[in-house]
Amino acid sequence: MKTKRGRNVAAVWAGLDEIVAVARRLSARAGLLLAGAVVAGLVVVLSDDPMLRFAAMSAAATLVTVVLLLRLGLYLSDHAERALNAAIVKVVDDDATPCFTTNSLGHIRYRNAAAKARFGLVPETMVAALQDHFASPSSVLYRLQSRAAQVGAAREEVVTRRGHSRLAVHRAAPDRFLWRLEEFVDRSVTGRGAETLSLPMLVANKSGVILFSNEAMRRLLGGRPKHLDRVFTTANPRSGEEVDVTGATGSIRAILAEVEGAGERREIYLLPSPERADPDQILEDFEHVPVALLRFSPDGALQVANRAARELTGVQQGESRNFHDLYEGLGRPVQDWLSDVVAERHQGGSEVLRPRAAAPDSFHQVTLRRVVDLGRPGVLAVVQDATAMKLLEAQFVQSQKMQAIGQLAGGIAHDFNNLLTAISGHCDLLLLRHGSEDSDFADLVQIHQNANRAASLVSQLLAFSRKQTLKAERIDLQEVLSDLTHLLNRLVGEKVRLRLAHAPDLGMIRADKRQFEQVLMNLVVNARDAMPDGGTIRIETESLRLPEEMRRDRAVVPPGDYAVIRVCDTGCGIAPERLDKIFEPFFTTKRPGEGTGLGLSTVYGIVKQSGGFVFVDSTLGEGSVFQLYFPIHHDLPEAVIAAEPARKAMVRPGEGVVLLVEDEAPVRAFASRALRMRGYTVLEAESAEDALRTLEDPTLEIDVFVTDVVMPGLDGPTWVKQALEARPNVRVVFVSGYAEDCLSEEQGRIPNSVFLPKPFSLNDLAATVQGQLH
């Protein structure tokens, strides 16, 4: 019932307040209105014009009515205000807590007996009444009144010198606010009890303003402090730690103890610094810990390092060093990291840093922890040698980088092989229609030759990525080197001498003979270029038995028998910082235009794909030695049989039906024309799904499937397996720009299938298909 009555009173007050607001604005003009009414009356009396008299009479009546209404509004306003004050008086007049009503400007309109007794009758505003009660009352009052105007009520706990207070406000009407101030006097140690304490203590609010300090604190500081930053010189003092206090006679060190008080107050006590234990015994225990430990002060100065730390960092006992003098390599000053740990902005953790006094490839793992010893904060560093870990990390990163570059090179080579197949294939078709006497014949030959050069470059990319198709066979190193001697002598020129030294009974190795010759030629050319003024290149062979595994340059060579080929030169040598990069693709030490940067990366790829190893030793100004390790194969039956030369007789037209499946339209166009020119009937499909739909016709007879391996949708081996279920006798030719190992082990188990790598020529395709038919 009271709530409903309160709402009705508030609604009536709101309506009257609007009327009164208008009335007060017009009350200043009431005299003018009355004067206007008198003038209109005189016109009525003196005028003879009936119309004018009527108009004047109406104006006079209207003005008199407005004045009466204004007076009535003011009367009602005063009456409503008196009624509201009377209602408030009934509620809060006997309240023991000080209560006020104010308008929106903060002027006091009413105060109860408790407010009169506490603050008197002099203050006319709330700001003046609370000026000595707590700091910055205007901001508190504005904040609470704004919140009450929006939501109806607000309250806030305020810290005062005597304790804390709860200031609450309610919106009684649109222009009236009821305030209530509850004071809670602190009964704890603050006050008379604190004055008798022998320990210096003070009370501050959350902003650092000192609300109280006892006699001991005032005597220590030489006066009454106002803010914490005038007391402590230590930045961000923490409870339980030693701090510097600005005393009356100078700086004093003490232990800070802080107790959380009521109303977000801070009770701070100063305790005397404890006496330290026997420092010699502490240092002796610290010295013999079998872990490298260093202790730093908050400013980064080294305080002590145990024996393990001195041996690891090279610091001498008693030497004055700083943290940033010992380490670097965070990407920011290491001193900032230590400062963050001291200030607890960072929990510490571990970082791998480079010691300044050690070798460039040395690394330490440093773990920082904030410690407090008898109130004195500091940082404890635990140090471990991380050189081996960083070396493994660098090896892993390098292998990942080489793998990524290899995948990129393989993908590029695949796309280029498709383009080169179409270019060289259509060039073959044009050469068939142009004789040597034709004016375009020379241009076509140039196109064909440059396409072959591009194919050779792509082959080098595949060699680096170890994705080229190798035709491995057993080869005799002595025989291969003897056959290559004439070509190598032509490569080195007249200024450079070439010497070969063969080891007897070297044994047979297994490799692609053509690619092995490419490896030797690349190494000899590099050796020649390293000796612009002439010199000697030695090619040596040796039979080597490893009784146990050999670890070198991130590689592990298993035990066994190996044929070792060394290519030695007396050239300029390779700088040590470049030795780790020489096998990377496109890395070259030659001038622009003198090399592609693929020579040694090709060597690396071919050797690794053949199951071998390659190492290099080099000294600046003396020369380099490249060593190739190939496993020796004893009495191994030949696995690769030389392909029988293609028969010269061609299949007669109509005798062979070929289903050609290729997603690249230019390659498909060339292959279909080439096969039709050789007499085959060719059915084309641009995808595996199209090929399977074509084979749904049971009357269709197919002799050979010629299909790409990698295609959108179903790949080559997958659709061929499905097709062979109904046509088991069909022969298969797989073609791809990737190496033959792009066929998985399961996919490769397809009977009567062969692999033809791209780019292939017209004759290569025709000979392969004919070989499958016969």
mmCIF file of N, CA, C and O in Angstrom, residues 229-257:
data_model
loop_
_atom_site.group_PDB
_atom_site.id
_atom_site.type_symbol
_atom_site.label_atom_id
_atom_site.label_comp_id
_atom_site.label_asym_id
_atom_site.label_seq_id
_atom_site.Cartn_x
_atom_site.Cartn_y
_atom_site.Cartn_z
ATOM 1 N N ASP A 229 54.247 7.570 -1.588
ATOM 2 C CA ASP A 229 55.485 7.755 -2.336
ATOM 3 C C ASP A 229 56.445 8.707 -1.635
ATOM 4 O O ASP A 229 57.618 8.795 -2.010
ATOM 5 N N ARG A 230 55.970 9.420 -0.610
ATOM 6 C CA ARG A 230 56.861 10.247 0.203
ATOM 7 C C ARG A 230 57.511 9.433 1.320
ATOM 8 O O ARG A 230 58.423 9.927 1.984
ATOM 9 N N VAL A 231 57.020 8.221 1.533
ATOM 10 C CA VAL A 231 57.537 7.374 2.611
ATOM 11 C C VAL A 231 58.535 6.351 2.086
ATOM 12 O O VAL A 231 59.626 6.168 2.652
ATOM 13 N N PHE A 232 58.192 5.672 0.965
ATOM 14 C CA PHE A 232 59.010 4.574 0.451
ATOM 15 C C PHE A 232 59.714 5.009 -0.835
ATOM 16 O O PHE A 232 59.080 5.548 -1.753
ATOM 17 N N THR A 233 60.994 4.762 -0.900
ATOM 18 C CA THR A 233 61.754 4.995 -2.137
ATOM 19 C C THR A 233 61.800 3.757 -3.006
ATOM 20 O O THR A 233 62.158 3.834 -4.189
ATOM 21 N N THR A 234 61.441 2.610 -2.457
ATOM 22 C CA THR A 234 61.394 1.367 -3.236
ATOM 23 C C THR A 234 60.153 1.373 -4.111
ATOM 24 O O THR A 234 59.037 1.642 -3.640
ATOM 25 N N ALA A 235 60.337 1.080 -5.393
ATOM 26 C CA ALA A 235 59.195 1.040 -6.318
ATOM 27 C C ALA A 235 58.337 -0.182 -6.024
ATOM 28 O O ALA A 235 58.849 -1.288 -5.842
ATOM 29 N N ASN A 236 57.028 0.022 -5.956
ATOM 30 C CA ASN A 236 56.057 -1.060 -5.725
ATOM 31 C C ASN A 236 56.436 -1.900 -4.505
ATOM 32 O O ASN A 236 56.769 -3.087 -4.618
ATOM 33 N N PRO A 237 56.436 -1.316 -3.305
ATOM 34 C CA PRO A 237 56.764 -2.105 -2.109
ATOM 35 C C PRO A 237 55.753 -3.215 -1.901
ATOM 36 O O PRO A 237 54.549 -3.035 -2.109
ATOM 37 N N ARG A 238 56.242 -4.391 -1.485
ATOM 38 C CA ARG A 238 55.397 -5.568 -1.304
ATOM 39 C C ARG A 238 55.510 -6.075 0.117
ATOM 40 O O ARG A 238 56.586 -5.985 0.733
ATOM 41 N N SER A 239 54.415 -6.615 0.616
ATOM 42 C CA SER A 239 54.393 -7.134 1.975
ATOM 43 C C SER A 239 55.362 -8.307 2.106
ATOM 44 O O SER A 239 55.442 -9.179 1.233
ATOM 45 N N GLY A 240 56.108 -8.308 3.217
ATOM 46 C CA GLY A 240 57.063 -9.375 3.462
ATOM 47 C C GLY A 240 58.436 -9.132 2.887
ATOM 48 O O GLY A 240 59.325 -9.968 3.058
ATOM 49 N N GLU A 241 58.647 -7.992 2.209
ATOM 50 C CA GLU A 241 59.932 -7.700 1.598
ATOM 51 C C GLU A 241 60.575 -6.478 2.257
ATOM 52 O O GLU A 241 59.894 -5.647 2.863
ATOM 53 N N GLU A 242 61.890 -6.415 2.097
ATOM 54 C CA GLU A 242 62.635 -5.293 2.647
ATOM 55 C C GLU A 242 62.462 -4.067 1.750
ATOM 56 O O GLU A 242 62.543 -4.182 0.519
ATOM 57 N N VAL A 243 62.223 -2.906 2.378
ATOM 58 C CA VAL A 243 61.995 -1.669 1.625
ATOM 59 C C VAL A 243 62.886 -0.575 2.190
ATOM 60 O O VAL A 243 63.390 -0.664 3.319
ATOM 61 N N ASP A 244 63.081 0.461 1.378
ATOM 62 C CA ASP A 244 63.814 1.650 1.810
ATOM 63 C C ASP A 244 62.809 2.713 2.241
ATOM 64 O O ASP A 244 61.908 3.079 1.479
ATOM 65 N N VAL A 245 62.983 3.229 3.464
ATOM 66 C CA VAL A 245 62.083 4.226 4.042
ATOM 67 C C VAL A 245 62.833 5.544 4.167
ATOM 68 O O VAL A 245 63.986 5.573 4.623
ATOM 69 N N THR A 246 62.174 6.619 3.731
ATOM 70 C CA THR A 246 62.767 7.955 3.832
ATOM 71 C C THR A 246 62.578 8.467 5.256
ATOM 72 O O THR A 246 61.520 9.008 5.611
ATOM 73 N N GLY A 247 63.579 8.262 6.123
ATOM 74 C CA GLY A 247 63.489 8.661 7.518
ATOM 75 C C GLY A 247 63.946 10.090 7.727
ATOM 76 O O GLY A 247 64.456 10.762 6.825
ATOM 77 N N ALA A 248 63.782 10.545 8.972
ATOM 78 C CA ALA A 248 64.170 11.911 9.311
ATOM 79 C C ALA A 248 65.674 12.082 9.262
ATOM 80 O O ALA A 248 66.179 13.173 8.984
ATOM 81 N N THR A 249 66.427 10.990 9.524
ATOM 82 C CA THR A 249 67.888 11.066 9.553
ATOM 83 C C THR A 249 68.527 10.423 8.333
ATOM 84 O O THR A 249 69.744 10.265 8.290
ATOM 85 N N GLY A 250 67.734 9.986 7.352
ATOM 86 C CA GLY A 250 68.281 9.342 6.162
ATOM 87 C C GLY A 250 67.502 8.084 5.819
ATOM 88 O O GLY A 250 66.456 7.771 6.413
ATOM 89 N N SER A 251 68.010 7.343 4.851
ATOM 90 C CA SER A 251 67.324 6.139 4.385
ATOM 91 C C SER A 251 67.438 5.027 5.417
ATOM 92 O O SER A 251 68.518 4.800 5.995
ATOM 93 N N ILE A 252 66.337 4.346 5.663
ATOM 94 C CA ILE A 252 66.271 3.255 6.634
ATOM 95 C C ILE A 252 65.685 2.035 5.940
ATOM 96 O O ILE A 252 64.713 2.147 5.183
ATOM 97 N N ARG A 253 66.269 0.859 6.197
ATOM 98 C CA ARG A 253 65.747 -0.389 5.626
ATOM 99 C C ARG A 253 64.907 -1.098 6.685
ATOM 100 O O ARG A 253 65.315 -1.223 7.849
ATOM 101 N N ALA A 254 63.725 -1.556 6.253
ATOM 102 C CA ALA A 254 62.808 -2.240 7.158
ATOM 103 C C ALA A 254 61.992 -3.251 6.363
ATOM 104 O O ALA A 254 61.928 -3.201 5.124
ATOM 105 N N ILE A 255 61.364 -4.180 7.086
ATOM 106 C CA ILE A 255 60.478 -5.169 6.471
ATOM 107 C C ILE A 255 59.062 -4.620 6.493
ATOM 108 O O ILE A 255 58.561 -4.202 7.553
ATOM 109 N N LEU A 256 58.405 -4.615 5.351
ATOM 110 C CA LEU A 256 57.043 -4.102 5.241
ATOM 111 C C LEU A 256 56.057 -5.233 5.473
ATOM 112 O O LEU A 256 56.170 -6.308 4.867
ATOM 113 N N ALA A 257 55.105 -4.994 6.396
ATOM 114 C CA ALA A 257 54.019 -5.944 6.640
ATOM 115 C C ALA A 257 52.705 -5.210 6.417
ATOM 116 O O ALA A 257 52.455 -4.162 7.027
#
